[in-house]
Coordinates of C-alpha atoms in Angstrom, one line a residue:
M1 CA -98.9 244.3 3.3
T2 CA -100.9 241.8 1.4
R3 CA -102.0 238.5 2.8
I4 CA -100.0 236.5 0.3
Y5 CA -96.8 238.4 1.3
I6 CA -97.5 237.6 5.0
L7 CA -97.9 233.9 4.2
R8 CA -94.6 233.8 2.2
M9 CA -92.7 235.4 5.1
I10 CA -94.1 232.9 7.6
F11 CA -93.0 230.0 5.2
L12 CA -89.5 231.4 4.8
V13 CA -88.9 231.9 8.6
T14 CA -90.2 228.3 9.2
A15 CA -87.8 226.9 6.6
V16 CA -84.8 228.7 8.0
L17 CA -85.5 227.6 11.5
G18 CA -85.9 224.0 10.3
L19 CA -82.6 224.0 8.6
G20 CA -81.0 225.4 11.7
S21 CA -82.4 222.7 13.8
C22 CA -81.2 220.0 11.4
Y23 CA -77.7 221.4 11.5
D24 CA -77.8 221.5 15.3
D25 CA -79.2 217.9 15.4
K26 CA -76.3 216.6 13.2
G27 CA -73.9 218.0 15.7
N28 CA -75.6 216.1 18.6
Y29 CA -74.2 212.7 17.2
D30 CA -70.6 211.4 17.5
Y31 CA -69.8 209.5 14.3
K32 CA -66.6 207.5 14.1
E33 CA -65.1 204.9 11.7
L34 CA -64.9 201.3 13.0
T35 CA -61.5 199.8 13.5
S36 CA -60.8 197.0 10.9
L37 CA -60.7 193.4 12.2
Q38 CA -59.9 190.4 10.0
I39 CA -58.8 186.7 10.3
D40 CA -56.3 185.9 7.6
T41 CA -56.5 182.2 6.7
M42 CA -54.4 182.3 3.5
G43 CA -52.7 178.9 2.9
I44 CA -54.7 177.1 5.6
A45 CA -56.5 174.0 4.4
S46 CA -60.3 173.8 5.2
E47 CA -59.9 170.2 6.3
Q48 CA -56.9 168.8 8.2
T49 CA -55.8 165.9 10.3
A50 CA -54.5 166.0 13.9
Y51 CA -53.2 163.1 16.0
Q52 CA -54.4 162.4 19.5
F53 CA -51.9 163.3 22.2
E54 CA -49.8 165.3 19.7
N55 CA -49.4 169.0 19.2
F56 CA -51.4 170.6 16.4
K57 CA -51.0 174.1 15.0
V58 CA -53.3 176.4 12.9
P59 CA -51.2 179.5 12.1
V60 CA -54.0 182.0 11.4
S61 CA -53.1 185.7 11.4
V62 CA -55.4 188.2 13.1
K63 CA -55.2 191.6 11.5
Y64 CA -56.3 194.5 13.6
A65 CA -55.7 198.3 13.4
G66 CA -56.5 199.0 17.0
D67 CA -55.1 198.1 20.4
A68 CA -54.6 194.3 20.5
G69 CA -55.6 194.4 24.2
N70 CA -59.2 194.9 23.1
L71 CA -59.3 191.4 21.5
S72 CA -60.0 188.0 23.0
Y73 CA -59.7 184.6 21.2
E74 CA -61.7 181.4 21.7
W75 CA -61.0 178.1 19.8
K76 CA -63.8 175.6 20.2
I77 CA -64.1 172.0 19.0
Y78 CA -67.4 170.1 18.5
P79 CA -68.3 166.9 16.6
Q80 CA -69.5 166.9 13.1
E81 CA -72.2 164.4 14.0
P82 CA -73.2 165.2 17.6
K83 CA -74.3 162.2 19.7
K84 CA -76.9 162.3 22.4
D85 CA -75.9 161.4 26.0
D86 CA -78.9 159.5 27.2
D87 CA -77.9 159.9 30.9
V88 CA -78.4 163.7 30.7
A89 CA -80.6 163.8 27.6
K90 CA -78.2 166.2 26.0
Y91 CA -76.2 166.4 22.8
D92 CA -72.5 167.0 22.6
S93 CA -71.6 170.6 23.0
A94 CA -68.6 172.7 21.9
V95 CA -65.5 172.6 24.2
V96 CA -63.1 175.5 24.5
L97 CA -59.5 174.3 23.7
Y98 CA -57.4 177.4 23.4
T99 CA -57.6 181.2 24.0
K100 CA -54.7 182.5 21.9
P101 CA -54.8 183.7 18.3
V102 CA -52.6 180.9 16.8
F103 CA -53.9 177.5 17.7
D104 CA -50.9 175.6 19.0
T105 CA -51.6 172.9 21.6
V106 CA -51.9 169.2 22.2
I107 CA -55.1 167.5 21.0
Y108 CA -56.6 165.1 23.6
E109 CA -60.0 164.6 21.9
L110 CA -61.1 161.0 21.1
P111 CA -60.5 160.1 17.4
G112 CA -63.3 161.3 15.3
K113 CA -64.5 164.0 12.9
Y114 CA -64.9 167.5 14.4
Y115 CA -65.2 171.2 13.6
L116 CA -62.5 173.5 15.0
A117 CA -63.8 177.1 15.2
L118 CA -62.1 180.4 16.1
T119 CA -64.1 183.4 17.4
V120 CA -62.2 186.7 17.7
T121 CA -64.0 189.3 19.8
D122 CA -63.3 193.1 19.7
H123 CA -64.6 194.2 23.1
S124 CA -64.1 197.9 22.3
Q125 CA -66.5 197.8 19.4
D126 CA -68.5 194.7 20.3
I127 CA -67.9 192.9 17.0
K128 CA -66.8 189.4 16.2
E129 CA -65.0 187.5 13.4
Y130 CA -65.2 183.8 12.8
F131 CA -63.2 181.0 11.2
T132 CA -64.2 177.3 11.0
M133 CA -62.4 174.2 9.6
K134 CA -62.9 170.5 9.6
L135 CA -60.6 168.5 11.8
N136 CA -60.1 164.8 11.7
V137 CA -58.6 163.5 15.0
E138 CA -56.8 160.3 14.6
T139 CA -54.1 158.2 16.2
Q140 CA -51.0 157.4 14.2
L141 CA -52.6 154.0 13.6
S142 CA -56.0 155.3 12.6
R143 CA -55.5 155.2 8.8
G144 CA -53.2 153.5 6.3
L145 CA -52.7 150.3 4.5
C146 CA -52.9 147.4 7.0
V147 CA -50.8 144.4 6.1
M148 CA -51.2 140.8 7.4
D149 CA -48.1 138.6 7.1
E150 CA -46.7 135.3 8.3
N151 CA -43.2 134.7 9.6
N152 CA -42.2 131.3 10.9
G153 CA -45.8 130.3 11.5
I154 CA -46.8 133.5 13.4
Y155 CA -49.2 136.0 11.8
D156 CA -49.1 139.7 12.6
L157 CA -50.4 143.0 11.4
H158 CA -48.4 146.1 10.3
L159 CA -49.5 149.5 9.0
I160 CA -48.1 151.5 6.0
K161 CA -48.7 155.3 6.1
T162 CA -48.1 156.3 2.5
A163 CA -48.6 159.6 0.6
K164 CA -50.1 157.6 -2.3
L165 CA -53.1 156.7 -0.1
L166 CA -53.1 159.5 2.5
P167 CA -53.0 162.8 0.5
E168 CA -52.5 165.0 3.6
I169 CA -49.0 163.6 4.2
T170 CA -45.8 164.0 2.1
A171 CA -43.3 161.3 1.0
A172 CA -41.0 162.6 3.8
D173 CA -43.7 161.8 6.4
E174 CA -44.2 158.2 5.2
H175 CA -43.7 155.5 7.8
V176 CA -44.2 151.7 8.4
Y177 CA -45.4 150.6 11.8
Y178 CA -44.3 147.0 12.3
H179 CA -45.8 144.3 14.5
V180 CA -48.7 146.5 15.6
Y181 CA -51.1 143.7 16.6
S182 CA -48.5 141.7 18.7
G183 CA -47.0 144.9 20.1
V184 CA -50.3 146.3 21.3
N185 CA -51.9 143.1 22.5
D186 CA -48.8 140.9 23.4
L187 CA -50.5 138.0 21.7
E188 CA -49.6 135.6 18.8
V189 CA -51.8 134.3 16.0
T190 CA -50.9 131.0 14.4
N191 CA -53.6 130.6 11.7
G192 CA -54.3 134.0 10.1
K193 CA -56.5 134.0 7.0
F194 CA -57.7 137.4 5.7
L195 CA -58.6 140.9 6.8
G196 CA -62.0 142.7 7.0
F197 CA -62.9 146.3 7.5
V198 CA -66.1 148.0 8.5
A199 CA -65.9 151.8 8.2
A200 CA -67.6 154.2 10.5
S201 CA -71.0 155.5 9.4
S202 CA -74.1 157.2 10.8
F203 CA -75.9 153.9 10.6
T204 CA -73.6 151.7 12.6
T205 CA -71.4 151.7 15.7
N206 CA -69.7 148.5 14.7
Y207 CA -66.8 150.1 12.9
S208 CA -63.9 147.7 13.2
L209 CA -60.9 146.0 11.8
Y210 CA -61.2 142.2 11.6
F211 CA -58.3 139.9 11.8
Y212 CA -59.8 136.6 10.6
T213 CA -58.2 133.2 11.2
E214 CA -58.9 129.7 10.0
T215 CA -61.0 129.0 13.1
G216 CA -62.5 132.4 13.9
G217 CA -61.6 136.0 14.1
I218 CA -60.4 138.9 16.2
Q219 CA -62.2 142.3 16.3
L220 CA -59.8 145.2 16.7
D221 CA -60.3 148.9 17.6
L222 CA -59.7 150.9 14.4
N223 CA -57.6 153.6 16.1
T224 CA -55.4 151.6 18.5
F225 CA -55.4 147.9 17.3
D226 CA -56.6 146.9 20.8
M227 CA -58.5 143.6 20.8
V228 CA -62.2 144.2 21.3
S229 CA -63.3 140.6 21.0
N230 CA -61.9 137.2 20.0
D231 CA -65.1 135.2 20.7
Y232 CA -66.1 134.6 17.1
A233 CA -69.1 132.5 17.9
S234 CA -70.6 135.3 20.0
W235 CA -70.9 137.4 16.9
F236 CA -73.7 135.2 15.7
S237 CA -77.3 135.0 17.2
F238 CA -77.1 131.2 17.2
P239 CA -73.5 130.5 18.3
M240 CA -74.0 126.8 19.0
S241 CA -74.8 126.2 15.3
I242 CA -71.6 127.9 14.1
T243 CA -68.5 126.0 13.0
P244 CA -66.0 128.9 13.0
A245 CA -64.5 129.1 9.5
P246 CA -64.8 132.6 8.0
E247 CA -64.1 133.0 4.3
A248 CA -65.3 136.4 3.0
L249 CA -66.8 139.7 4.2
T250 CA -68.5 142.6 2.6
V251 CA -70.5 145.6 3.7
T252 CA -73.5 146.5 1.5
S253 CA -74.9 149.9 0.7
R254 CA -77.9 149.4 3.0
P255 CA -75.5 149.0 5.2
M256 CA -75.5 145.4 6.0
E257 CA -72.5 143.1 6.9
V258 CA -72.5 139.9 4.9
I259 CA -70.1 137.1 5.9
I260 CA -69.5 133.7 4.4
N261 CA -68.7 131.1 7.1
K262 CA -68.0 127.6 6.0
G263 CA -69.8 128.1 2.7
L264 CA -72.9 129.6 4.3
V265 CA -74.1 133.2 4.3
H266 CA -75.0 135.2 7.4
V267 CA -76.2 138.8 7.5
W268 CA -76.1 141.5 10.1
D269 CA -78.5 144.3 9.1
H270 CA -77.4 147.6 10.7
M271 CA -80.6 149.3 9.6
S272 CA -82.5 147.0 12.0
M273 CA -82.0 148.5 15.5
S274 CA -82.9 145.1 17.1
E275 CA -80.1 143.2 15.4
T276 CA -76.7 143.3 17.1
T277 CA -75.2 140.1 15.7
Y278 CA -75.2 138.0 12.5
G279 CA -78.4 136.1 12.1
D280 CA -78.8 132.4 11.3
R281 CA -77.6 131.1 7.9
L282 CA -79.6 132.3 4.9
S283 CA -81.9 129.6 3.7
G284 CA -81.3 127.8 0.4
D285 CA -79.5 124.9 -1.1
Y286 CA -76.0 126.3 -1.8
E287 CA -72.3 126.4 -0.9
A288 CA -70.8 129.8 -1.3
A289 CA -67.4 130.4 -2.8
P290 CA -65.2 132.8 -0.8
Y291 CA -66.1 135.9 -2.8
L292 CA -68.7 138.6 -2.2
L293 CA -69.5 141.3 -4.7
K294 CA -69.7 144.9 -3.7
M295 CA -72.9 146.1 -5.4
T296 CA -73.7 149.7 -6.2
G297 CA -77.4 149.3 -7.1
T298 CA -80.5 148.7 -5.0
K299 CA -81.8 145.5 -6.5
F300 CA -79.3 143.0 -4.8
A301 CA -77.3 143.3 -1.6
T302 CA -74.6 141.1 -3.2
V303 CA -74.1 138.0 -5.4
I304 CA -72.4 134.8 -4.6
F305 CA -71.2 131.9 -6.7
D306 CA -72.7 128.6 -5.6
T307 CA -70.0 125.9 -6.0
K308 CA -72.5 123.2 -5.2
N309 CA -74.9 123.9 -8.0
K310 CA -72.4 125.8 -10.3
R311 CA -74.5 129.0 -10.5
F312 CA -74.5 132.6 -9.7
A313 CA -77.0 133.4 -6.9
P314 CA -78.4 136.7 -5.7
I315 CA -79.0 137.9 -2.1
D316 CA -81.8 140.4 -2.0
V317 CA -81.2 143.9 -0.7
F318 CA -82.7 143.0 2.7
G319 CA -80.5 139.9 3.1
S320 CA -83.5 137.6 3.3
N321 CA -82.3 134.6 1.4
V322 CA -80.0 133.2 -1.3
G323 CA -82.2 133.4 -4.4
Q324 CA -82.0 132.1 -7.9
F325 CA -81.5 133.7 -11.3
E326 CA -83.6 132.7 -14.3
S327 CA -81.9 130.5 -16.8
T328 CA -80.0 132.4 -19.6
A329 CA -79.1 129.3 -21.5
G330 CA -79.5 131.1 -24.9
A331 CA -77.1 133.9 -24.0
E332 CA -73.3 134.0 -23.7
F333 CA -73.6 131.6 -20.8
D334 CA -76.2 130.4 -18.3
L335 CA -76.2 132.3 -15.0
N336 CA -77.9 129.4 -13.5
D337 CA -75.5 126.7 -14.8
V338 CA -72.0 127.5 -15.9
G339 CA -71.0 123.9 -16.3
A340 CA -70.3 121.0 -14.0
N341 CA -66.5 121.1 -14.4
K342 CA -66.1 124.8 -13.8
E343 CA -64.0 125.8 -10.8
L344 CA -64.2 129.5 -9.7
L345 CA -60.7 131.0 -9.3
F346 CA -61.6 134.6 -8.7
M347 CA -64.6 137.0 -8.8
E348 CA -64.9 140.8 -8.2
N349 CA -66.5 143.9 -9.6
G350 CA -64.8 145.7 -12.4
F351 CA -65.4 148.3 -15.2
N352 CA -69.0 149.4 -15.9
A353 CA -69.9 147.8 -12.5
Y354 CA -69.9 144.4 -14.2
T355 CA -68.9 141.2 -12.5
Y356 CA -65.7 139.5 -13.7
A357 CA -65.3 135.8 -12.8
V358 CA -62.4 133.6 -13.8
F359 CA -63.1 129.9 -14.2
H360 CA -60.9 126.8 -14.7
D361 CA -62.4 123.9 -16.4
T362 CA -61.1 120.8 -14.6
G363 CA -62.1 118.6 -17.5
T364 CA -60.3 120.4 -20.4
G365 CA -57.8 122.5 -18.4
E366 CA -59.1 125.7 -20.1
Y367 CA -59.5 129.1 -18.4
S368 CA -62.4 131.4 -19.1
L369 CA -63.5 134.9 -18.1
Y370 CA -67.2 135.4 -17.6
V371 CA -68.5 138.9 -17.5
A372 CA -72.0 139.6 -16.2
D373 CA -74.2 142.6 -15.3
F374 CA -76.0 142.2 -12.0
E375 CA -76.6 145.9 -11.4
G376 CA -79.3 146.4 -14.0
D377 CA -83.0 145.5 -13.8
T378 CA -82.4 142.2 -15.6
P379 CA -79.3 140.2 -14.6
T380 CA -77.5 139.7 -17.9
P381 CA -74.5 137.6 -19.2
I382 CA -72.3 140.1 -21.1
K383 CA -69.4 138.1 -22.5
K384 CA -67.5 134.8 -22.2
Y385 CA -63.8 135.0 -23.1
A386 CA -61.5 132.1 -23.7
M387 CA -58.2 132.9 -22.0
D388 CA -56.1 130.7 -24.3
G389 CA -53.9 133.7 -25.2
C390 CA -52.9 134.5 -21.7
T391 CA -49.2 133.6 -21.4
G392 CA -48.2 132.0 -18.1
L393 CA -51.7 131.6 -16.7
N394 CA -52.0 128.8 -14.2
E395 CA -54.1 127.7 -11.2
D396 CA -51.9 129.7 -8.8
S397 CA -52.4 132.9 -10.7
R398 CA -54.0 135.9 -8.9
F399 CA -56.2 138.4 -10.6
A400 CA -57.2 142.1 -10.2
F401 CA -59.7 144.1 -12.3
S402 CA -60.0 147.9 -12.4
N403 CA -63.3 149.5 -12.0
Q404 CA -62.1 152.6 -14.0
G405 CA -61.3 150.9 -17.3
N406 CA -61.0 147.6 -19.1
V407 CA -57.8 146.7 -17.3
C408 CA -57.0 143.3 -15.8
F409 CA -53.7 142.1 -14.2
Y410 CA -52.7 138.6 -13.3
S411 CA -49.6 137.0 -11.8
S412 CA -47.5 134.2 -13.1
G413 CA -44.5 133.3 -10.9
S414 CA -42.3 136.4 -10.9
D415 CA -44.2 138.0 -13.8
L416 CA -46.9 140.6 -13.5
C417 CA -49.1 140.2 -16.6
Q418 CA -51.8 142.3 -18.2
Y419 CA -54.8 140.6 -19.8
K420 CA -56.4 142.8 -22.6
Y421 CA -59.7 141.1 -22.7
A422 CA -61.6 143.9 -24.4
S423 CA -59.2 144.3 -27.3
T424 CA -56.8 141.5 -28.4
N425 CA -58.0 139.0 -25.8
T426 CA -54.3 138.1 -25.0
G427 CA -52.2 138.4 -21.9
A428 CA -48.5 138.9 -21.5
S429 CA -45.9 140.0 -18.9
V430 CA -45.5 143.7 -18.3
H431 CA -42.9 143.4 -15.6
T432 CA -40.7 140.8 -14.0
F433 CA -39.8 141.0 -10.3
T434 CA -36.3 139.5 -10.6
G435 CA -35.4 137.3 -7.6
E436 CA -39.0 137.6 -6.2
T437 CA -42.2 135.6 -6.5
I438 CA -45.6 137.3 -6.6
S439 CA -47.6 136.0 -3.7
G440 CA -50.7 138.2 -4.3
I441 CA -52.1 141.1 -6.2
K442 CA -55.1 143.3 -5.3
M443 CA -56.8 146.3 -6.9
F444 CA -57.1 149.3 -4.5
R445 CA -60.7 150.1 -4.0
S446 CA -62.0 153.1 -2.0
A447 CA -65.0 155.0 -3.4
G448 CA -64.2 158.7 -3.9
H449 CA -60.5 158.2 -3.5
A450 CA -58.3 159.6 -6.3
Q451 CA -56.6 156.2 -6.5
D452 CA -59.8 154.1 -6.6
G453 CA -59.3 151.5 -9.3
R454 CA -56.0 153.2 -10.4
L455 CA -53.5 151.6 -8.1
L456 CA -52.4 147.9 -8.0
I457 CA -51.1 146.4 -4.7
V458 CA -48.6 143.7 -5.4
Y459 CA -47.1 141.4 -2.7
T460 CA -43.8 139.6 -3.5
L461 CA -41.6 137.2 -1.6
T462 CA -37.8 137.0 -2.0
G463 CA -35.7 133.9 -1.8
S464 CA -34.7 134.8 1.7
G465 CA -38.3 135.0 2.9
E466 CA -38.8 138.8 2.9
G467 CA -42.1 140.1 1.9
K468 CA -42.5 143.3 -0.1
V469 CA -45.4 145.5 -0.9
Y470 CA -45.5 147.5 -4.2
L471 CA -48.0 150.2 -4.8
L472 CA -48.2 150.5 -8.6
E473 CA -50.0 153.5 -10.2
F474 CA -51.2 152.7 -13.7
N475 CA -53.1 154.4 -16.5
D476 CA -56.7 153.3 -16.1
L477 CA -57.3 153.3 -19.9
T478 CA -54.2 151.5 -21.1
G479 CA -53.0 149.6 -18.0
V480 CA -49.5 151.0 -18.4
I481 CA -47.7 151.2 -15.1
V482 CA -46.5 154.7 -14.4
S483 CA -44.8 154.5 -10.9
G484 CA -44.1 152.4 -7.9
L485 CA -41.8 149.6 -9.3
D486 CA -38.7 151.1 -7.7
K487 CA -40.0 151.9 -4.2
P488 CA -41.4 148.8 -2.4
Y489 CA -42.2 148.7 1.3
T490 CA -40.0 146.0 2.8
G491 CA -39.4 144.2 6.1
F492 CA -42.4 141.9 6.1
G493 CA -42.8 138.1 6.1
R494 CA -44.9 136.3 3.6
I495 CA -47.8 138.7 3.0
I496 CA -51.3 137.2 3.2
D497 CA -53.7 140.1 2.8
T498 CA -54.0 143.9 2.9
V499 CA -56.9 146.3 3.7
F500 CA -57.1 150.1 3.6
K501 CA -58.2 151.6 6.9
E502 CA -59.7 154.9 5.8

């Protein structure tokens, strides 16, 4: 037997023994297929609204091929923006609300934005499946179109919940809540003026609905309409210097609350942690008209019209003072001097983020539309339009400009008119509210909303004193009304103002 033969035999025996050990080793393990577990969320929206103290249901379907007794369920809720509890130096944590597969229980959480999360655990296999959705907890009064009206000298607030503004509800779910302010607070207001709204944000805790009066204002809880404060002077850092007479409010992108009180501008900067009230009047020689622009750029916080000096005037992004534009006398018009006889009838932002201001010349009786760009690096007069071709235009006319297209509406008695300033420079009636007088019109504005700049709010008053609210959808390119003329919301007094609580 040769040496090579012996070596080959040894290799062969070793290989056979190795294969045998591998075969035996494979038999030492118990392999089995895992039982399938799945959370079926077909048809369930990723973001929903629930109402505090009302039942809410999330009908998920848990699909499992094994013994259902192996499964446990845990529905937890936790805030989208956790807040720190300084008393225990701890942030909000998740709370277990339910331990069955289909969430079907009463929501007691405070109104706010939350995540609702389901964890399904298979204890026999030690595996978990997850599902998470956004949940907005509200009261029935949290969102909707708030309406201020007057009836026999008493002013009150109402709330319209409409599918046109709240996409998560259907037309069948629409409802009007009447006399909300007086019903909740058991109080009467005899001198209402306008409404203000400060939305919740990560920069401010002062989210409120304001019910302003001729001599002050009332701060209300956004979710319940409960009165928070009616001490208007205490909202200012120098209350003794305030003669309560609110006229306009806006919230800037900083964010910063800007209010006009008796022609003077006051600022509450929410980016400054030390400021908890409006400061002293902004310096300068001016008297502000009751209009504040909502700016989208970063150069100015807002722009006012100074009725004393007949000029547009900027407020810088930090709210430091009422400034002055350079003269543009050689342009379409002079930003610093529009003319001694010019009386401002209306001013708001519109298409291309331009400012649209309607003036009445008390000397000639003529009406004019001034369009300016205050969003660019250089404030620029864009165009001055003579409004001679606007049928029915008068000093009582109300105006509304779309920010989505060159569309302007104005009122004339019972007629709703459209002013085509960018084409024919004429205005004419597009609808007559027979038996009703238009008491106000307002463009719906809510950044990011599908109806932003595409829906006109019209208030009318019948001969019997009933107020109606029409929500008119229109084509933002042509201004043609496409819906809403046949379905007004009724049962109000003379409507003074509206604001969308979002």
